[in-house]
Structures are given as structure tokens and as C-alpha cells.
Amino acid sequence: MKRYFALLLLLAAMLALSACTDGPLVATATPQPTPEPTPTPTPVVIYQEDVMWPEEGMATLLPALTTRLDVMTQTDETLFFAAFTEPDSRVIKRYLEALKEAGFTDVEEESETLYIAALEGTQGLLKVQLWYESGGGTLQLMDNRE
């Protein structure tokens, strides 16, 4: 009788525990800790307004544009962007020639207002884009060489 009572008590305890956990009592393995994500470095972004051509960073890969820059942004060593106002279109034509002299030999005229050039020997991974229309323009350099 004591044996039945002990078995009944064990069964009642298991049912009680099962009721508390919304399911049967099951042995489980210890879960592995969640790995900490590896943080990616925040890119360094430099933003300036109304400046002359920068003498450091990615801009040094290009010939200097003699026009004052309305806006200039550099992101690490992968992107340089500048917006400018230049009423004299001859400045832009001279800049395209300076690009060729600096080794950007693959100059393509996409339209009358957009020019794209890649630095020779980079398989198009170092590319400059120049857009100019009605006295204003943008210049963008992208470096995907890694």
C-alpha cells in the first residue's frame, strides 16, 4: 500500500509540474549562448559647405577643380561627392582634359550633360562621374577596388 501511495504521489507531482509549464515535463539540453554580433565600423563621413578643393582624402585621386564647392562629402576611402556652381562651361571642358591627363582615359560622354570616366588599369572600379548643366554640376568619385 505504501508503494501505491508513493507511486500516486509521484504521479500527482508530475501532473502538478506539467500543469505549471503548459506541457509535459521534458528534459532539455542547455541552450548555447547567443553569439554577440560583430559590430561593423561606422564609416567616417566628412561634410563641408562652401569650400575649396580638399587637399586630403579621396579628392587627391582627382585633378583639383578650380571652382569653389557648394557642398563636399567624403565617406572613408570609398566615396567623394561635390556639388558646385560654375557659369563658365570652358572650366568643365578643361577639367575633362585634366581627367584624361591624370589617367582617367576611359572618358565616356553619356549625354550632353553627363560624363563618366574610369582610371586606367582599375577595370572600372575607380570611377568618376561629372554632371554639368546650366551653370551647376556635381562630381562623384567611387572607389570599389578594395
Short mmCIF file of C-alpha atoms in Angstrom, two decimals:
data_model
loop_
_atom_site.label_atom_id
_atom_site.label_comp_id
_atom_site.label_asym_id
_atom_site.label_seq_id
_atom_site.Cartn_x
_atom_site.Cartn_y
_atom_site.Cartn_z
CA MET A 1 0.00 0.00 0.00
CA LYS A 2 2.86 2.37 0.77
CA ARG A 3 4.25 1.56 -2.62
CA TYR A 4 1.00 2.53 -4.37
CA PHE A 5 0.79 5.66 -2.27
CA ALA A 6 4.37 6.66 -3.27
CA LEU A 7 3.60 5.98 -6.94
CA LEU A 8 0.38 8.00 -6.71
CA LEU A 9 2.24 10.85 -5.01
CA LEU A 10 4.90 10.83 -7.76
CA LEU A 11 2.22 10.84 -10.45
CA ALA A 12 0.42 13.76 -8.76
CA ALA A 13 3.67 15.71 -8.52
CA MET A 14 4.38 15.16 -12.20
CA LEU A 15 0.86 16.25 -13.15
CA ALA A 16 1.20 19.35 -11.00
CA LEU A 17 4.52 20.26 -12.59
CA SER A 18 3.11 19.55 -16.02
CA ALA A 19 0.17 21.88 -15.34
CA CYS A 20 2.53 24.69 -14.30
CA THR A 21 4.56 24.52 -17.50
CA ASP A 22 1.72 24.19 -20.04
CA GLY A 23 3.12 20.90 -21.26
CA PRO A 24 4.74 17.68 -20.24
CA LEU A 25 7.91 17.69 -18.23
CA VAL A 26 10.72 17.10 -20.70
CA ALA A 27 14.45 17.10 -20.21
CA THR A 28 16.16 19.63 -22.48
CA ALA A 29 19.73 20.48 -23.35
CA THR A 30 21.29 23.68 -22.12
CA PRO A 31 20.94 26.28 -24.88
CA GLN A 32 24.07 27.79 -26.39
CA PRO A 33 24.58 31.44 -25.57
CA THR A 34 23.55 33.84 -28.31
CA PRO A 35 26.71 35.00 -30.07
CA GLU A 36 27.47 38.69 -29.80
CA PRO A 37 27.16 40.37 -33.20
CA THR A 38 30.40 41.71 -34.60
CA PRO A 39 30.00 45.45 -34.88
CA THR A 40 30.74 46.96 -38.26
CA PRO A 41 32.74 50.14 -38.10
CA THR A 42 30.80 53.32 -38.70
CA PRO A 43 32.10 54.99 -41.84
CA VAL A 44 33.82 58.31 -41.37
CA VAL A 45 31.81 60.94 -43.22
CA ILE A 46 33.17 64.43 -43.78
CA TYR A 47 30.66 67.06 -44.88
CA GLN A 48 31.53 70.66 -45.66
CA GLU A 49 29.85 73.58 -47.37
CA ASP A 50 31.34 76.42 -49.42
CA VAL A 51 34.93 75.11 -49.52
CA MET A 52 37.83 74.94 -51.94
CA TRP A 53 39.09 71.63 -53.30
CA PRO A 54 40.27 69.40 -50.40
CA GLU A 55 43.94 68.51 -50.11
CA GLU A 56 43.39 65.18 -48.35
CA GLY A 57 41.24 62.08 -48.70
CA MET A 58 39.81 60.72 -51.91
CA ALA A 59 39.78 64.07 -53.65
CA THR A 60 43.56 63.78 -54.07
CA LEU A 61 42.95 60.99 -56.61
CA LEU A 62 41.42 63.57 -58.94
CA PRO A 63 42.77 66.75 -60.50
CA ALA A 64 41.66 69.76 -58.48
CA LEU A 65 38.55 71.53 -59.69
CA THR A 66 39.31 75.25 -59.52
CA THR A 67 35.71 76.15 -58.71
CA ARG A 68 34.58 76.68 -55.12
CA LEU A 69 32.48 73.72 -53.95
CA ASP A 70 28.97 74.40 -52.67
CA VAL A 71 28.91 71.04 -50.88
CA MET A 72 31.61 68.41 -50.39
CA THR A 73 31.21 64.97 -48.80
CA GLN A 74 33.77 62.20 -48.35
CA THR A 75 32.92 58.77 -46.95
CA ASP A 76 36.02 56.90 -45.78
CA GLU A 77 38.03 55.99 -48.84
CA THR A 78 35.12 54.83 -50.97
CA LEU A 79 33.12 57.91 -52.00
CA PHE A 80 33.75 61.57 -52.74
CA PHE A 81 30.92 63.88 -53.80
CA ALA A 82 30.95 67.58 -54.61
CA ALA A 83 28.31 69.98 -55.90
CA PHE A 84 29.44 73.23 -57.48
CA THR A 85 28.27 76.28 -59.37
CA GLU A 86 30.30 77.29 -62.43
CA PRO A 87 28.79 79.55 -65.08
CA ASP A 88 31.74 79.07 -67.50
CA SER A 89 31.40 75.74 -69.35
CA ARG A 90 35.03 76.04 -70.54
CA VAL A 91 36.11 75.20 -66.97
CA ILE A 92 34.30 71.86 -67.32
CA LYS A 93 35.90 71.13 -70.70
CA ARG A 94 39.35 71.87 -69.22
CA TYR A 95 38.54 69.60 -66.27
CA LEU A 96 37.66 66.74 -68.62
CA GLU A 97 41.05 67.19 -70.27
CA ALA A 98 42.74 67.22 -66.85
CA LEU A 99 40.98 63.93 -66.03
CA LYS A 100 42.44 62.36 -69.18
CA GLU A 101 45.91 63.64 -68.28
CA ALA A 102 45.52 62.15 -64.76
CA GLY A 103 44.94 58.69 -66.22
CA PHE A 104 41.15 58.64 -66.48
CA THR A 105 41.39 57.57 -70.09
CA ASP A 106 38.03 55.87 -70.45
CA VAL A 107 36.01 59.09 -70.60
CA GLU A 108 32.53 58.48 -71.98
CA GLU A 109 30.00 61.15 -72.77
CA GLU A 110 26.75 59.59 -71.59
CA SER A 111 24.80 62.64 -72.70
CA GLU A 112 25.49 66.31 -73.29
CA THR A 113 25.47 66.82 -69.53
CA LEU A 114 26.91 63.59 -68.05
CA TYR A 115 30.46 62.27 -68.33
CA ILE A 116 31.79 59.05 -66.80
CA ALA A 117 35.46 58.07 -66.65
CA ALA A 118 37.39 55.17 -65.13
CA LEU A 119 41.01 55.24 -64.07
CA GLU A 120 43.11 53.20 -66.47
CA GLY A 121 44.12 49.83 -65.04
CA THR A 122 41.36 49.63 -62.40
CA GLN A 123 38.89 47.63 -64.51
CA GLY A 124 36.31 50.34 -63.93
CA LEU A 125 36.46 50.03 -60.13
CA LEU A 126 37.75 53.61 -59.66
CA LYS A 127 35.19 55.69 -61.47
CA VAL A 128 34.40 59.39 -61.64
CA GLN A 129 31.10 60.87 -62.77
CA LEU A 130 30.75 64.52 -63.78
CA TRP A 131 27.36 66.09 -64.41
CA TYR A 132 27.12 69.70 -65.57
CA GLU A 133 24.17 71.71 -66.85
CA SER A 134 23.16 75.37 -66.86
CA GLY A 135 25.95 76.61 -64.60
CA GLY A 136 25.76 73.92 -61.93
CA GLY A 137 27.10 70.46 -61.54
CA THR A 138 28.17 67.53 -59.43
CA LEU A 139 31.31 65.45 -59.32
CA GLN A 140 31.39 62.00 -57.75
CA LEU A 141 34.27 59.56 -57.30
CA MET A 142 33.59 55.94 -56.32
CA ASP A 143 36.39 53.54 -55.33
CA ASN A 144 35.35 49.87 -55.30
CA ARG A 145 38.85 48.43 -55.64
CA GLU A 146 39.18 47.15 -52.03
#
